[in-house]
């Protein structure tokens, strides 16, 4: 009889231990689940914060007639027709052909080189004539785009200067339209970019060296 009671007692203790073990495992899983949810919430919050920071860091939209100057420059900035009119002006008479036939105009504006020089292009000074590795991409209305070698706009190399024109034949451009790129040395008007909104400075080295 005593042995039977002892066996029952042992069996009861074993069942109790098993129940506690199972309860502990369940609690551990629940705890892990809660921790995982917390980690997920933290991750979501971090992702949200990162997205918010990225949104804040994104480039602000341009105003009407505003031109953004950027790329491989130390001081990117934007400029408007009103800003350009305050700078020393240059006049040039040009003749070129377009879809409308032969064009003859007198433009007044600011040399493109002066505008870009303000942004301080980052050319490699350790290379001989490092600026000759540079180029400028000009974007206008309708995503129209034209490219210039730096030597074409640098007065140290070019005979004529590309202008950011503020007027044509004495008539000022509308502020909302922005300046027009004028290229006196061109015989065709393809690079006379209208409604200019972006000037991007680059260097050819990453493209050329990467193609090797």
Tab-separated table of C-alpha atoms in Angstrom:
chain	number	residue	atom	x	y	z
A	1	UNK	CA	0.000	0.000	0.000
A	2	UNK	CA	2.835	2.358	0.935
A	3	UNK	CA	4.615	1.554	-2.308
A	4	UNK	CA	1.476	2.346	-4.291
A	5	UNK	CA	1.112	5.746	-2.668
A	6	UNK	CA	4.754	6.514	-3.320
A	7	UNK	CA	4.375	5.585	-6.975
A	8	UNK	CA	1.288	7.791	-7.296
A	9	UNK	CA	3.178	10.639	-5.651
A	10	UNK	CA	6.111	10.222	-8.022
A	11	UNK	CA	3.784	10.134	-11.015
A	12	UNK	CA	2.091	13.315	-9.819
A	13	UNK	CA	5.404	15.088	-9.427
A	14	UNK	CA	6.480	13.982	-12.915
A	15	UNK	CA	3.227	15.326	-14.420
A	16	UNK	CA	3.645	18.599	-12.571
A	17	UNK	CA	7.218	18.967	-13.824
A	18	UNK	CA	6.114	18.228	-17.384
A	19	UNK	CA	3.341	20.833	-17.114
A	20	UNK	CA	5.788	23.455	-15.856
A	21	UNK	CA	8.220	22.641	-18.665
A	22	UNK	CA	5.510	22.990	-21.300
A	23	UNK	CA	4.294	26.218	-19.767
A	24	UNK	CA	7.824	27.566	-19.811
A	25	UNK	CA	8.266	26.691	-23.477
A	26	UNK	CA	4.998	28.325	-24.375
A	27	UNK	CA	5.915	31.442	-22.436
A	28	UNK	CA	9.305	31.559	-24.122
A	29	UNK	CA	7.712	31.340	-27.563
A	30	UNK	CA	5.198	34.046	-26.657
A	31	UNK	CA	7.992	36.230	-25.325
A	32	UNK	CA	9.995	35.716	-28.475
A	33	UNK	CA	6.939	36.557	-30.525
A	34	UNK	CA	6.418	39.750	-28.568
A	35	UNK	CA	10.088	40.641	-28.899
A	36	UNK	CA	9.893	39.919	-32.615
A	37	UNK	CA	6.884	42.187	-32.914
A	38	UNK	CA	8.745	44.881	-31.034
A	39	UNK	CA	11.780	44.418	-33.275
A	40	UNK	CA	9.531	44.586	-36.308
A	41	UNK	CA	7.937	47.751	-34.989
A	42	UNK	CA	11.375	49.214	-34.356
A	43	UNK	CA	12.473	48.197	-37.844
A	44	UNK	CA	9.343	49.731	-39.350
A	45	UNK	CA	9.910	52.917	-37.387
A	46	UNK	CA	13.530	53.022	-38.503
A	47	UNK	CA	12.505	52.455	-42.120
A	48	UNK	CA	9.896	55.167	-41.801
A	49	UNK	CA	12.429	57.557	-40.309
A	50	UNK	CA	14.879	56.693	-43.071
A	51	UNK	CA	12.245	57.288	-45.742
A	52	UNK	CA	11.312	60.574	-44.097
A	53	UNK	CA	14.958	61.642	-44.024
A	54	UNK	CA	15.352	60.668	-47.676
A	55	UNK	CA	12.283	62.680	-48.573
A	56	UNK	CA	13.655	65.700	-46.757
A	57	UNK	CA	17.024	65.253	-48.441
A	58	UNK	CA	15.456	65.011	-51.904
A	59	UNK	CA	15.983	67.912	-54.250
A	60	UNK	CA	13.307	70.563	-53.943
A	61	UNK	CA	11.257	71.222	-57.101
A	62	UNK	CA	12.376	74.113	-59.259
A	63	UNK	CA	10.417	77.326	-59.371
A	64	UNK	CA	9.266	78.814	-62.692
A	65	UNK	CA	12.268	79.974	-64.701
A	66	UNK	CA	14.773	78.661	-62.160
A	67	UNK	CA	17.969	76.926	-63.282
A	68	UNK	CA	19.695	74.357	-61.075
A	69	UNK	CA	23.503	74.170	-61.303
A	70	UNK	CA	24.923	70.894	-60.003
A	71	UNK	CA	26.924	67.760	-60.729
A	72	UNK	CA	30.642	67.603	-59.979
A	73	UNK	CA	30.714	70.972	-58.233
A	74	UNK	CA	31.627	72.088	-54.719
A	75	UNK	CA	28.807	74.627	-54.399
A	76	UNK	CA	25.611	73.615	-56.210
A	77	UNK	CA	23.031	76.376	-56.410
A	78	UNK	CA	20.137	77.694	-58.474
A	79	UNK	CA	19.789	80.908	-60.441
A	80	UNK	CA	16.854	82.800	-61.984
A	81	UNK	CA	16.470	85.339	-64.771
A	82	UNK	CA	16.218	88.052	-62.139
A	83	UNK	CA	19.573	86.936	-60.715
A	84	UNK	CA	21.177	86.879	-64.160
A	85	UNK	CA	19.987	90.402	-64.982
A	86	UNK	CA	21.931	91.712	-61.988
A	87	UNK	CA	25.225	90.355	-63.344
A	88	UNK	CA	27.516	92.018	-65.936
A	89	UNK	CA	25.952	91.544	-69.364
A	90	UNK	CA	27.436	90.560	-72.710
A	91	UNK	CA	25.799	91.137	-76.090
A	92	UNK	CA	26.301	88.948	-79.131
A	93	UNK	CA	24.919	88.891	-82.667
A	94	UNK	CA	24.310	85.412	-84.016
A	95	UNK	CA	23.270	83.741	-87.235
A	96	UNK	CA	22.128	80.131	-87.443
A	97	UNK	CA	19.642	77.876	-89.188
A	98	UNK	CA	16.683	76.134	-87.599
A	99	UNK	CA	13.471	74.401	-88.636
A	100	UNK	CA	12.100	77.895	-89.296
A	101	UNK	CA	14.962	78.741	-91.643
A	102	UNK	CA	17.797	81.197	-91.179
A	103	UNK	CA	17.787	83.117	-87.920
A	104	UNK	CA	19.529	86.389	-87.091
A	105	UNK	CA	19.300	87.745	-83.562
A	106	UNK	CA	21.028	89.850	-80.969
A	107	UNK	CA	21.124	88.315	-77.522
A	108	UNK	CA	22.123	89.774	-74.198
A	109	UNK	CA	23.095	87.689	-71.224
A	110	UNK	CA	25.744	86.255	-68.933
A	111	UNK	CA	28.599	83.984	-70.069
A	112	UNK	CA	27.857	80.380	-69.159
A	113	UNK	CA	31.409	79.996	-67.873
A	114	UNK	CA	30.816	82.691	-65.240
A	115	UNK	CA	27.665	80.976	-63.989
A	116	UNK	CA	29.347	77.587	-63.726
A	117	UNK	CA	32.531	78.990	-62.189
A	118	UNK	CA	30.452	80.211	-59.247
A	119	UNK	CA	29.551	76.587	-58.478
A	120	UNK	CA	33.270	75.674	-58.350
A	121	UNK	CA	33.557	72.631	-60.649
A	122	UNK	CA	35.667	69.827	-59.160
A	123	UNK	CA	38.245	69.140	-61.837
A	124	UNK	CA	41.433	67.224	-61.072
A	125	UNK	CA	44.084	69.914	-60.575
A	126	UNK	CA	46.785	67.240	-60.424
A	127	UNK	CA	46.238	66.426	-64.095
A	128	UNK	CA	47.505	68.663	-66.865
A	129	UNK	CA	44.573	70.747	-68.099
A	130	UNK	CA	42.258	68.664	-65.936
A	131	UNK	CA	39.327	70.891	-66.897
A	132	UNK	CA	39.518	69.545	-70.448
A	133	UNK	CA	38.112	66.280	-69.098
A	134	UNK	CA	34.954	68.147	-68.142
A	135	UNK	CA	31.628	68.576	-69.873
A	136	UNK	CA	28.323	70.344	-69.286
A	137	UNK	CA	24.844	68.975	-69.871
A	138	UNK	CA	22.143	71.605	-70.429
A	139	UNK	CA	18.493	70.615	-70.021
A	140	UNK	CA	15.553	72.694	-71.169
A	141	UNK	CA	11.798	72.519	-71.624
A	142	UNK	CA	10.352	69.145	-72.589
A	143	UNK	CA	13.484	67.413	-71.274
A	144	UNK	CA	15.432	68.730	-74.257
A	145	UNK	CA	19.147	68.280	-73.660
A	146	UNK	CA	22.470	69.256	-75.241
A	147	UNK	CA	26.069	68.622	-74.177
A	148	UNK	CA	29.158	70.865	-74.290
A	149	UNK	CA	32.815	70.121	-73.757
A	150	UNK	CA	34.257	72.388	-71.077
A	151	UNK	CA	36.746	73.826	-73.589
A	152	UNK	CA	33.804	75.158	-75.635
A	153	UNK	CA	32.701	77.447	-72.842
A	154	UNK	CA	36.041	78.304	-71.208
A	155	UNK	CA	37.371	81.648	-72.546
A	156	UNK	CA	40.880	80.312	-72.004
A	157	UNK	CA	40.263	77.897	-74.873
A	158	UNK	CA	37.249	79.119	-76.851
A	159	UNK	CA	37.104	82.197	-79.106
A	160	UNK	CA	33.393	82.803	-78.508
A	161	UNK	CA	31.385	82.463	-75.327
A	162	UNK	CA	28.202	80.504	-74.749
A	163	UNK	CA	25.638	82.762	-73.072
A	164	UNK	CA	22.718	82.381	-70.734
A	165	UNK	CA	20.591	84.928	-72.555
A	166	UNK	CA	18.068	87.095	-70.724
A	167	UNK	CA	16.721	88.873	-73.822
A	168	UNK	CA	16.404	88.480	-77.592
A	169	UNK	CA	16.516	91.506	-79.909
A	170	UNK	CA	15.962	93.804	-76.941
A	171	UNK	CA	12.894	91.915	-75.677
A	172	UNK	CA	13.325	90.395	-72.225
A	173	UNK	CA	12.426	86.747	-71.733
A	174	UNK	CA	9.506	86.003	-69.447
A	175	UNK	CA	10.670	85.213	-65.911
A	176	UNK	CA	8.627	82.006	-65.835
A	177	UNK	CA	10.264	80.767	-69.046
A	178	UNK	CA	13.828	81.093	-67.846
A	179	UNK	CA	16.957	81.930	-69.826
A	180	UNK	CA	17.975	80.599	-73.222
A	181	UNK	CA	21.321	79.074	-74.035
A	182	UNK	CA	23.014	80.875	-76.942
A	183	UNK	CA	25.910	79.261	-78.808
A	184	UNK	CA	27.457	81.819	-81.224
A	185	UNK	CA	29.893	79.338	-82.756
A	186	UNK	CA	27.145	76.900	-83.869
A	187	UNK	CA	25.756	77.152	-87.406
A	188	UNK	CA	22.580	75.312	-86.398
A	189	UNK	CA	20.305	76.159	-83.508
A	190	UNK	CA	20.085	72.694	-81.986
A	191	UNK	CA	22.047	73.684	-78.886
A	192	UNK	CA	20.160	76.936	-78.367
A	193	UNK	CA	18.364	75.338	-75.420
A	194	UNK	CA	15.165	77.201	-74.518
A	195	UNK	CA	13.455	77.243	-71.109
A	196	UNK	CA	16.729	76.186	-69.523
A	197	UNK	CA	16.233	74.542	-66.124
A	198	UNK	CA	19.378	72.517	-65.390
A	199	UNK	CA	23.134	72.751	-65.895
A	200	UNK	CA	25.060	69.655	-64.882
A	201	UNK	CA	28.857	69.528	-64.763
A	202	UNK	CA	30.619	66.183	-65.156
A	203	UNK	CA	33.936	64.568	-66.032
A	204	UNK	CA	34.490	61.786	-68.547
A	205	UNK	CA	36.982	59.761	-66.474
A	206	UNK	CA	34.450	57.457	-64.716
A	207	UNK	CA	32.886	56.559	-68.065
A	208	UNK	CA	36.094	56.176	-70.041
A	209	UNK	CA	38.049	54.355	-67.330
A	210	UNK	CA	35.075	52.127	-66.519
A	211	UNK	CA	34.848	51.038	-70.152
A	212	UNK	CA	38.352	49.576	-70.152
